[in-house]
Backbone as a ProteinNet text record, in pm:
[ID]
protein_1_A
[PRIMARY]
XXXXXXXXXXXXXXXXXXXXXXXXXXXXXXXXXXXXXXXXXXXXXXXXXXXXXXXXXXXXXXXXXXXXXXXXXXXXXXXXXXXXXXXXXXXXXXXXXXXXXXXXXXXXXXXXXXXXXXXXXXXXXXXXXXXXXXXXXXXXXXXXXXXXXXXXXXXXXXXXXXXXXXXXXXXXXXXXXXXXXXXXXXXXXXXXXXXXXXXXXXXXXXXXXXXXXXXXXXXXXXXXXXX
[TERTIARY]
-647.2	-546	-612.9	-557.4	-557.9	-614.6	-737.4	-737.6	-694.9	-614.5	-659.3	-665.9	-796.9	-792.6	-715.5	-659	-595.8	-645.1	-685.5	-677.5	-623.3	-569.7	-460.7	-489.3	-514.8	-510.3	-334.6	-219.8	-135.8	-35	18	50.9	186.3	264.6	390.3	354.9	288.9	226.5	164.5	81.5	-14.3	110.8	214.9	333	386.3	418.5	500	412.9	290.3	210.2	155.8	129.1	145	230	357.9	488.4	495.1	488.9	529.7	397.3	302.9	151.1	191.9	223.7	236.4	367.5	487.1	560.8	533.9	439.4	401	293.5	258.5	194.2	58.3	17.1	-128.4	-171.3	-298.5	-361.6	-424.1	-356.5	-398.9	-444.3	-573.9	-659.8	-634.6	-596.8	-582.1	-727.3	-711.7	-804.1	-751.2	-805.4	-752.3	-856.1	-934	-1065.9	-1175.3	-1251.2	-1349.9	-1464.4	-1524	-1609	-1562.7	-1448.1	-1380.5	-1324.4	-1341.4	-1288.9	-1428.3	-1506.6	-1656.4	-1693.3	-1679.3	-1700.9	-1616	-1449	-1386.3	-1424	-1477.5	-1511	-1612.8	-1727.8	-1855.6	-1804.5	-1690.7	-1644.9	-1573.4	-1501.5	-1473.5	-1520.5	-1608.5	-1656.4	-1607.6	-1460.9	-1395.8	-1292.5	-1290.1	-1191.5	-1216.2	-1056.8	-1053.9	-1031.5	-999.5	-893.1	-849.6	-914	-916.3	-874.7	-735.6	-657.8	-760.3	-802.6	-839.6	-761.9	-731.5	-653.8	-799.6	-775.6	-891	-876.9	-771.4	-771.9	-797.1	-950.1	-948	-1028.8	-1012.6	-1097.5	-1209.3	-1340.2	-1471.7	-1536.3	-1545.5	-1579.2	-1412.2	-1466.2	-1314.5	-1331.1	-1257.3	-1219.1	-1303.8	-1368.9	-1445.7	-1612.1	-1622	-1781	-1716.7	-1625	-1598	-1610.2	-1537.5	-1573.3	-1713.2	-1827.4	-1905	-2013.8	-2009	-2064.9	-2032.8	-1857.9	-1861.2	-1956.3	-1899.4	-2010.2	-2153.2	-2220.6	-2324.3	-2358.5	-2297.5	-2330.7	-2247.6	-2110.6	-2024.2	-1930.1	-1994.2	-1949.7	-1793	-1758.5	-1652.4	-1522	-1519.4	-1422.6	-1344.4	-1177	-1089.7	-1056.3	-1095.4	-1080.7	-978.8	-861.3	-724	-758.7	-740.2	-741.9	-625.7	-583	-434.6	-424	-347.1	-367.4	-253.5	-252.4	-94.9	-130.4	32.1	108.2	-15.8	-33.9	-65.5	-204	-282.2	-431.4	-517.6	-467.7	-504.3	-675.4	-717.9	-857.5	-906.1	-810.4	-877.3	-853	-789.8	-750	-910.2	-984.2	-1055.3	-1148.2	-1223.2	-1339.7	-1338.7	-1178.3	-1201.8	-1240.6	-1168.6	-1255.8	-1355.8	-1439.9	-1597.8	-1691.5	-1623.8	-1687.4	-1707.7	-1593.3	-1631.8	-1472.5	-1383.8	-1314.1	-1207.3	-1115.6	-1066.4	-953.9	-852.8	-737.3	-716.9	-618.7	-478.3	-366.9	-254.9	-158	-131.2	-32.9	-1.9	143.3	108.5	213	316.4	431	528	536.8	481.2	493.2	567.6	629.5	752	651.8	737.7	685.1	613.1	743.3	660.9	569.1	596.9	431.6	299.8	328.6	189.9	138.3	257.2	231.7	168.5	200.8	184.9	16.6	-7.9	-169.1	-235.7	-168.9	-297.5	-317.6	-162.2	-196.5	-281.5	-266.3	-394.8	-515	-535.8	-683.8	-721.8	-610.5	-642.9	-685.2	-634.9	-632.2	-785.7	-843	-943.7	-1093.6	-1050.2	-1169.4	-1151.3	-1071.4	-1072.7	-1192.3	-1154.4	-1259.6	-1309.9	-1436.8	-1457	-1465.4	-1451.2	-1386.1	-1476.9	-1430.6	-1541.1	-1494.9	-1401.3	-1414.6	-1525.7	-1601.1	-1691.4	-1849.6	-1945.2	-2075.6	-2112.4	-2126.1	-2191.5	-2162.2	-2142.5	-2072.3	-2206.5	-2277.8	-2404.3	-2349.3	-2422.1	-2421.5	-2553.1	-2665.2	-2713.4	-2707.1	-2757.4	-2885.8	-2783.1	-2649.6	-2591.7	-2596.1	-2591.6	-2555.6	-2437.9	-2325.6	-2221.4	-2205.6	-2242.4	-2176.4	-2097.1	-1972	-1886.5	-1871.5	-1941.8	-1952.4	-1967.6	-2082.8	-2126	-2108.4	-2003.9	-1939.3	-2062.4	-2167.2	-2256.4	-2286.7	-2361	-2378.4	-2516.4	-2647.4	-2763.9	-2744.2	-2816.7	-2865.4	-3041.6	-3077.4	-3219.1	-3286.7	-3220.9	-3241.7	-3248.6	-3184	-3187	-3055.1	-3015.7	-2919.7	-2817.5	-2703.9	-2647.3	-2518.6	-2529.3	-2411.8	-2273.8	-2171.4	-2067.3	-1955.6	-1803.2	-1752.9	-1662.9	-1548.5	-1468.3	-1423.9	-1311.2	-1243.8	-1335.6	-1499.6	-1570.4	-1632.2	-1615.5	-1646.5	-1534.2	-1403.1	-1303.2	-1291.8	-1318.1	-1295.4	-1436.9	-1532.5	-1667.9	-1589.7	-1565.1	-1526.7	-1408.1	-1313.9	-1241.9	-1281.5	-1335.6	-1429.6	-1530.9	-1602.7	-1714.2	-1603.7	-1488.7	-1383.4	-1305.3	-1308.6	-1279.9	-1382.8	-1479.8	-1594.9	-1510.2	-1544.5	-1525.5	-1373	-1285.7	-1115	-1085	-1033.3	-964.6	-879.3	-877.4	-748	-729	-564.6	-500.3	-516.2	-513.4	-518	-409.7	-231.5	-172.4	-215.9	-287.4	-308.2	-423.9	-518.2	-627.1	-561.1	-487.1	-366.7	-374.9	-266.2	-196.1	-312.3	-419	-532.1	-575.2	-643.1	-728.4	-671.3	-506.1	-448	-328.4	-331.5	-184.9	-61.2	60.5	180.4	257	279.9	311.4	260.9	177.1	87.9	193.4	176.1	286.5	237.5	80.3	-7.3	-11	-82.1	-128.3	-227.9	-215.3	-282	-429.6	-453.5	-619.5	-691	-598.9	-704.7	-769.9	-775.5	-860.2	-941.3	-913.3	-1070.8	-1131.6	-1057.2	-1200.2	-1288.4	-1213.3	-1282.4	-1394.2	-1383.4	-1449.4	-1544.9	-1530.9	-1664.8	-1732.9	-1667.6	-1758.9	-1862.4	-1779.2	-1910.7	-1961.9	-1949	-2079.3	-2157.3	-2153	-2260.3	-2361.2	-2267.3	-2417.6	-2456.1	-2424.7	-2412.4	-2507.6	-2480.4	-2510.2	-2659.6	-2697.7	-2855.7	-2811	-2738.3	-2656.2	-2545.9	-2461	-2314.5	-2232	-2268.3	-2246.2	-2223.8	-2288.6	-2305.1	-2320.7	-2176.7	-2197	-2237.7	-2290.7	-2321.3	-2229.6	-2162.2	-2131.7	-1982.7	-1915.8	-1803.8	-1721.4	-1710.6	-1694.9	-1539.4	-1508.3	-1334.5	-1295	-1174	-1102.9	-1008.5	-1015	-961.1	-816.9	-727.1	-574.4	-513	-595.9	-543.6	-613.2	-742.2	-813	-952.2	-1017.2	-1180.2	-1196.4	-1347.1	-1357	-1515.7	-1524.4	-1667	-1757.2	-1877.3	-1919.3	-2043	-1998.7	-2101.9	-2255.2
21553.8	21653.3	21777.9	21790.4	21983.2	22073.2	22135.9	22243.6	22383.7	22489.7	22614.2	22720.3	22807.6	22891.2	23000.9	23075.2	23167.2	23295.3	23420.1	23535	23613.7	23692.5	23775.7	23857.7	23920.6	24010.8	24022.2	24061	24073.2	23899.8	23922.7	23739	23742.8	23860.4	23816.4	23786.3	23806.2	23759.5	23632.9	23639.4	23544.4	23396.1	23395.8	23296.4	23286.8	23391.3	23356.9	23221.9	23275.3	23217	23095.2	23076.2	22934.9	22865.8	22874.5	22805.8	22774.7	22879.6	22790.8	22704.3	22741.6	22637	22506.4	22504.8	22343.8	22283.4	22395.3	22285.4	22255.7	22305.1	22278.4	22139.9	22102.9	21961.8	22016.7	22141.7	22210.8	22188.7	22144.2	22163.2	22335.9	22413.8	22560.4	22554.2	22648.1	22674.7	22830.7	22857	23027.8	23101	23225.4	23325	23471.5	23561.4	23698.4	23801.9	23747.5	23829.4	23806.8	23885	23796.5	23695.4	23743.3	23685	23563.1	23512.3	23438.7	23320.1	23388.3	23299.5	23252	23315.8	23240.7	23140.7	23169.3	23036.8	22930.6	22961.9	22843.1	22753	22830.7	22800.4	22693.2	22701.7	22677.8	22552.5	22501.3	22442	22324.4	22408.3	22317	22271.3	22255.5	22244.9	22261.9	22093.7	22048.6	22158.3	22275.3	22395.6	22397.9	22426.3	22413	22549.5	22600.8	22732.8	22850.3	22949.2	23091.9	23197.2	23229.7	23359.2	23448.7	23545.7	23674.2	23765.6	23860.7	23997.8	24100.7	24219	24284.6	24404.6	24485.2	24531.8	24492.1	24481.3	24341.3	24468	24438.9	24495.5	24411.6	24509.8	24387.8	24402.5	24322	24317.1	24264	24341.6	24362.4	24245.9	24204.5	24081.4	24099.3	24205.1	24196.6	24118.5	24182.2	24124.3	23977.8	23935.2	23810.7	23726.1	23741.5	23752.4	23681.2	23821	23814.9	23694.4	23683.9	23589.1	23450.5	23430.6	23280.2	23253.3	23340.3	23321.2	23299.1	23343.7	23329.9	23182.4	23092.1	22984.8	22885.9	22906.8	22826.8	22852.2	22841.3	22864.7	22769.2	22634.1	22567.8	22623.5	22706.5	22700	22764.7	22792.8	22879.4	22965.9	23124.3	23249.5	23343.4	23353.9	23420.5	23596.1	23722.9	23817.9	23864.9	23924.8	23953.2	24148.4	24179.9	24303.4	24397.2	24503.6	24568.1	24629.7	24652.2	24664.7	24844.4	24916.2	25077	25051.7	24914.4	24917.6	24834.9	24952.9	24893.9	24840.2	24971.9	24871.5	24766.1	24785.5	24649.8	24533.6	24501.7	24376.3	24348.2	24438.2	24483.9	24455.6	24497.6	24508.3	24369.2	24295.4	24163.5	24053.8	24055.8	23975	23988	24105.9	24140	24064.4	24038.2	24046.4	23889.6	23791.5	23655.1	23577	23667	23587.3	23545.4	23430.5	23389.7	23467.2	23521.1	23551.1	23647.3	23724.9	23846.6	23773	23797.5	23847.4	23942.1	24027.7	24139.2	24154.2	24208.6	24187.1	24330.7	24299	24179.3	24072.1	23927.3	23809.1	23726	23646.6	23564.1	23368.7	23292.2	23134.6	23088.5	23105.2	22983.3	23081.3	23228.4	23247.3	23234	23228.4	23202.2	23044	22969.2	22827.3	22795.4	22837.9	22868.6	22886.6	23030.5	23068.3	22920.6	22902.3	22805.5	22672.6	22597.3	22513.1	22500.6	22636.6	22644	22642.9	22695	22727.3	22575	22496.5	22343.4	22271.7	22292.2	22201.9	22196.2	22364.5	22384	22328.8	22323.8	22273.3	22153.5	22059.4	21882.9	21814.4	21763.8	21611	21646.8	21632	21666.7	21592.2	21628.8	21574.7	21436.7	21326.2	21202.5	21166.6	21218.6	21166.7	21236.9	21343.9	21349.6	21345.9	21377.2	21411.9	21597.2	21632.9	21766.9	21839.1	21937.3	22045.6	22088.1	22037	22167.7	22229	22344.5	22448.8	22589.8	22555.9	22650.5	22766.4	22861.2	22795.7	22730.5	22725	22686.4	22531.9	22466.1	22352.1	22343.9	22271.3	22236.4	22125	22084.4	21950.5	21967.6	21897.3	21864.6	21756.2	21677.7	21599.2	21620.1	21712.2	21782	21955	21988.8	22112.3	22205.8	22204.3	22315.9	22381.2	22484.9	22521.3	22523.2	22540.9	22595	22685.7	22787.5	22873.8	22884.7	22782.1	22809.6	22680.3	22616.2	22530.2	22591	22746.3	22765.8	22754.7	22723.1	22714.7	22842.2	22878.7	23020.6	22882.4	22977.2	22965.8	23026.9	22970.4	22968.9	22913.6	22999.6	22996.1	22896.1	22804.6	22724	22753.9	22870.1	22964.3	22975.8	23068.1	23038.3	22988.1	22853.7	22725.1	22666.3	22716.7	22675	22744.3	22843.3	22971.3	22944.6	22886.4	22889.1	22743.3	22654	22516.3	22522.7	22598.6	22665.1	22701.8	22810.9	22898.5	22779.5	22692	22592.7	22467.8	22438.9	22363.9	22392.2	22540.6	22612.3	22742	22675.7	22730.5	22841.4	22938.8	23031.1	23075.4	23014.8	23028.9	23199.8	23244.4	23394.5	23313.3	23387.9	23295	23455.2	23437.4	23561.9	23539.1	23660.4	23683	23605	23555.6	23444.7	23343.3	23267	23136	23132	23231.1	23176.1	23180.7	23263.5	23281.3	23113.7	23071.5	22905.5	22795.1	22813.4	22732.1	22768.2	22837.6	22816.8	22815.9	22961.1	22905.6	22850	22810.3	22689	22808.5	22735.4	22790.1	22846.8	22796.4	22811.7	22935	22993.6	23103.6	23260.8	23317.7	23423	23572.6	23576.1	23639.9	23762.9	23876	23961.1	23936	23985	23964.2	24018	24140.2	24191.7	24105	23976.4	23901.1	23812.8	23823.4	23790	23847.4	23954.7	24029.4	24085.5	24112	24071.2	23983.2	23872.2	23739.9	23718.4	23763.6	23749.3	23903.5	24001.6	24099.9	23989.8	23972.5	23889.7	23822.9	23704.7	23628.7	23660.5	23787.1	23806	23880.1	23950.3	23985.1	23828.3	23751.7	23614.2	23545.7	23553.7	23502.5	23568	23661.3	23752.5	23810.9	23808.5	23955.4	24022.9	24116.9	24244.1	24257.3	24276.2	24276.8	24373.2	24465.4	24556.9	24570	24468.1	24453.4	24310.6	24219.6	24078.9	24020.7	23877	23834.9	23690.4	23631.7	23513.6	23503.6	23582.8	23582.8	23764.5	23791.7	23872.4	23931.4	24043.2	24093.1	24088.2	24021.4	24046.6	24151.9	24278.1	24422.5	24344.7	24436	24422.3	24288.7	24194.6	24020.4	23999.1	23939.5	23856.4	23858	23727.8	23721.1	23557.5	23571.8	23438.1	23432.8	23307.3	23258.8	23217.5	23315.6	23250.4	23197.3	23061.2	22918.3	22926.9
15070.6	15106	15164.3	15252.4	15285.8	15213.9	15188	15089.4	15143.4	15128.6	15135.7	15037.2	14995.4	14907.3	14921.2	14863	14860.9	14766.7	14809.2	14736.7	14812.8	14632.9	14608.5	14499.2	14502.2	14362.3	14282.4	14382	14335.2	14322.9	14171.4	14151.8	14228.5	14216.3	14306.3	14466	14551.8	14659.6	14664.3	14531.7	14585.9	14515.6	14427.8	14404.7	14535.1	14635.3	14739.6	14844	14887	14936.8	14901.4	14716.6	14670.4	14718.6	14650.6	14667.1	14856.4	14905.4	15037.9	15163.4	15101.6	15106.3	15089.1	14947.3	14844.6	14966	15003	15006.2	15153.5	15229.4	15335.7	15329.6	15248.3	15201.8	15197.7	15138.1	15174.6	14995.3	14937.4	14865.8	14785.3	14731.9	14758.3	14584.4	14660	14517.3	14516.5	14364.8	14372	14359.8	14363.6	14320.6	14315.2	14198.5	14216.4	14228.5	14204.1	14236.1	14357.7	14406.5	14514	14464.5	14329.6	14278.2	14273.5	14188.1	14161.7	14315.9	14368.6	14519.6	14554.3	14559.4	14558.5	14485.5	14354.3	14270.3	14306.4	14359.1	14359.7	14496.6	14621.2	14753.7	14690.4	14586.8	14567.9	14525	14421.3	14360.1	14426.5	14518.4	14633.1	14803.3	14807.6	14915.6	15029.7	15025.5	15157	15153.7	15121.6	15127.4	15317.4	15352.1	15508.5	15575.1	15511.2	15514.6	15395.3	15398.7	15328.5	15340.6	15251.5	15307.6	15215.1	15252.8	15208.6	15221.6	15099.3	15083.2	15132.5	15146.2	15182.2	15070.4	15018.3	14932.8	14775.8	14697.1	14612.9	14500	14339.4	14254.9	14246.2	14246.7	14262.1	14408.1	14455.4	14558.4	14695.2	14757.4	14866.2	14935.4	15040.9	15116.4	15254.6	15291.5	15387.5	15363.8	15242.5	15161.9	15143.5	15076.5	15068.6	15199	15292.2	15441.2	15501.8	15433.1	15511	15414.5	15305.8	15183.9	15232.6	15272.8	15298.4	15455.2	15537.6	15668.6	15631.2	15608.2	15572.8	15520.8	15463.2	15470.8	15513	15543.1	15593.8	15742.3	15831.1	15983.1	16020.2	15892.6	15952.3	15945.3	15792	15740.9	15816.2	15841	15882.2	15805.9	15855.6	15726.5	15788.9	15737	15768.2	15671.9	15705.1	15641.1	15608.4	15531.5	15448.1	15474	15614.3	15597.9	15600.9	15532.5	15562.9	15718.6	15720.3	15859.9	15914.3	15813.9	15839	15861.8	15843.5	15828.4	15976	16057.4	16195.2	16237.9	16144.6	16176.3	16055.6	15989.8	15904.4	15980.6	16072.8	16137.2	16218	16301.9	16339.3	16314.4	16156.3	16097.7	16055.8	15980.8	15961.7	16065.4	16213.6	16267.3	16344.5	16335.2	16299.6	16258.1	16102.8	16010	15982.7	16096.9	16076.9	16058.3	16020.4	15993.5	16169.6	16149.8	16276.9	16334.6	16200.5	16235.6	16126.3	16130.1	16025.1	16021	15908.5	15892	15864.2	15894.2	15854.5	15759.4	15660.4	15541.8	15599.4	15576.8	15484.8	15631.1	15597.8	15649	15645.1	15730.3	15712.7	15651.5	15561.4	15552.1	15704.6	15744	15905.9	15968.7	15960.7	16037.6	15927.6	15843.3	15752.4	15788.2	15735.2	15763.6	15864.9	16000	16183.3	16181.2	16127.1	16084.9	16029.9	15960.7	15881.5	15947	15998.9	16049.8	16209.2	16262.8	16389.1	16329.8	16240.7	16194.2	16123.6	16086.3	16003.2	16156.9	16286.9	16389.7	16439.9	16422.6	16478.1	16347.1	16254.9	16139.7	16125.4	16205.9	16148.9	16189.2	16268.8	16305.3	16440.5	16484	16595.4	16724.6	16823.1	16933.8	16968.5	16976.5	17024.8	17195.3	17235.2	17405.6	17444.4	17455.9	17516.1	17442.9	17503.9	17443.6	17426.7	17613.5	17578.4	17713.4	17732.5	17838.3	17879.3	17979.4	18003.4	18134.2	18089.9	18247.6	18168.2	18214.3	18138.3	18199.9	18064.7	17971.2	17900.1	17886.8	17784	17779.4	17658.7	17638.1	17495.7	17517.4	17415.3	17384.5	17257.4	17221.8	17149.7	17232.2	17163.4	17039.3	17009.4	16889.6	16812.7	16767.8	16646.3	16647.1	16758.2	16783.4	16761	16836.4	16843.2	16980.9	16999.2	17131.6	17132.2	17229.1	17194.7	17343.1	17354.2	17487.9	17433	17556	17630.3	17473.1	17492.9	17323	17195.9	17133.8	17083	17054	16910.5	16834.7	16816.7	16859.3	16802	16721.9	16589.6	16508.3	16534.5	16562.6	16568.3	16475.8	16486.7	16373.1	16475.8	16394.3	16479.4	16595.8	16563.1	16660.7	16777.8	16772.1	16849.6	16970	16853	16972.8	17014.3	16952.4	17036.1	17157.3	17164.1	17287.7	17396.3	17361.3	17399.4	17467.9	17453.8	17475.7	17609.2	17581.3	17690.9	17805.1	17807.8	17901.2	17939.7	17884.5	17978.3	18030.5	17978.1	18076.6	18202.4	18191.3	18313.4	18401.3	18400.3	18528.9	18623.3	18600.4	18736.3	18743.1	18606.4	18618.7	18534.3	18638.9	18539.6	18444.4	18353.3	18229.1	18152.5	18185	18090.8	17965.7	17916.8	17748.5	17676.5	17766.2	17678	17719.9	17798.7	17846.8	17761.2	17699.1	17623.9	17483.4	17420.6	17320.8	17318.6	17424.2	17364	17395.8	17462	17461.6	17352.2	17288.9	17174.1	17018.4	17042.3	16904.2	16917.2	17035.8	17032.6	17067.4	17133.4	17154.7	17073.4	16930.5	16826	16754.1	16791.6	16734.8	16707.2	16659.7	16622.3	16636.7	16645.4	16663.3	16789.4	16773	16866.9	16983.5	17120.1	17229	17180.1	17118.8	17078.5	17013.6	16925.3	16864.5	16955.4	17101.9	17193.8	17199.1	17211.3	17283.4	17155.7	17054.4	16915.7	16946.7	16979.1	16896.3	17057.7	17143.9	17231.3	17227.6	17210.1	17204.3	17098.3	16943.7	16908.3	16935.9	17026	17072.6	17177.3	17286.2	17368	17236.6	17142.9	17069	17023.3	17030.1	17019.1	17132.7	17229.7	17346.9	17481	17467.6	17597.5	17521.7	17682.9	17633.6	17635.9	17704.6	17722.8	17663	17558.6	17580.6	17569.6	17633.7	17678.3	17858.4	17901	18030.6	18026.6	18021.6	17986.5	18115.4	18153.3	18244.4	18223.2	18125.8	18126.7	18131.4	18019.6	17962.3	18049.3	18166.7	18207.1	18204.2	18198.3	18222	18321.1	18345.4	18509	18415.1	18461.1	18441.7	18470.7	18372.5	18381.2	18353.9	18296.7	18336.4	18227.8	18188.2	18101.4	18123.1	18078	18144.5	18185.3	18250.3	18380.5	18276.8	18292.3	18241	18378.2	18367.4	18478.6	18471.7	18518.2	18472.7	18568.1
[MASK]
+++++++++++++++++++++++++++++++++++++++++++++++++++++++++++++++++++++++++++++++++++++++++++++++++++++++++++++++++++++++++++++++++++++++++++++++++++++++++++++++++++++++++++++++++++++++++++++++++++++++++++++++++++++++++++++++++++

């Protein structure tokens, strides 16, 4: 089954979010603490998917965040943020994780969140082998990238967006056309969680990124990968 962990410090939240997980056919392991979500991550391995609250006693949901990265690049990590906490959306996908909600959240957009983030951590793609255009090389089989044969770690989302951009060589692609390419049509989400998730990865990507050379902006529209 499906795993996704869930922390919450508060139980009337974190019941809402149970209850409509389970009846979504999702496996959900609780937690109310961060420590505690660590041990249960540790406990459960095949965990697919991790809502983090960011307001947490103990250690907060950003350190939690940055603890599971550190050894687990597959998982899908959702951050739990109120509506007033603009840069927490921000710092969380910084910090590693794929996506926000922003509370007060409706069932089907939570459900919506998780099941993009379940699409992007399954099984990995077997029609092809490997995307080169260097320095880059992508395999798609074992979903890794290397530049110049070196290995950069990537989180799903990532290499979903990295996988995009090397399928379309030289294509401007607006900020919604990369929206429903990478988190699907269905997505309920904000246009900025693009260009997070992309400064992101020119910080692993680029020598410069500040002055990208690969993953470039077409001003007013989106960005063009240039192969």
């Amino acid at each position: 089954m499906k795993k996704v962990l869930v922390l919450e410090d508060e139980s009337s939240i974190r019941s809402f979010i149970v209850i409509n997980l389970r009846r979504a056919g999702y496996d959900v392991i609780e937690a109310e603490s961060g420590e505690e979500a660590l041990e249960k991550l540790q406990e459960n391995p095949d965990t697919r998917v991790a809502l983090l609250d960011i307001m947490l006693p103990g250690i907060d949901g950003f350190e939690v965040c940055r603890r599971i990265r550190a050894t687990n690049l597959r998982i899908g990590i959702i951050m739990l943020t109120a509506r007033s906490q603009e840069m927490d959306k921000v710092t969380g996908l910084m910090t590693g994780a794929d996506d926000y909600v922003t509370k007060p959240f409706s069932p089907a957009e939570l459900t919506a969140r998780v099941d993009a983030l379940m699409r992007r951590s399954g099984v990995a793609d077997e029609t092809a082998d490997r995307i080169n255009q260097p320095p880059f090389v992508l395999n798609t089989r074992n979903r890794t990238l290397e530049k110049d044969g070196q290995r950069i770690k990537l989180t799903q989302m990532e290499y979903a967006i990295m996988k995009m951009f090397m399928e379309n060589p030289g294509k401007a692609l607006s900020r919604e056309e990369i929206l429903d390419l990478v988190w699907g049509r269905d997505y309920f989400g904000e246009l900025k969680i693009v260009d997070v998730n992309i400064r992101r990865l020119r910080l692993k990507i680029e020598d410069n990124a500040t002055n990208p050379a690969y993953i470039t902006t077409v001003w007013g529209y989106g960005y063009k990968w240039e192969a």
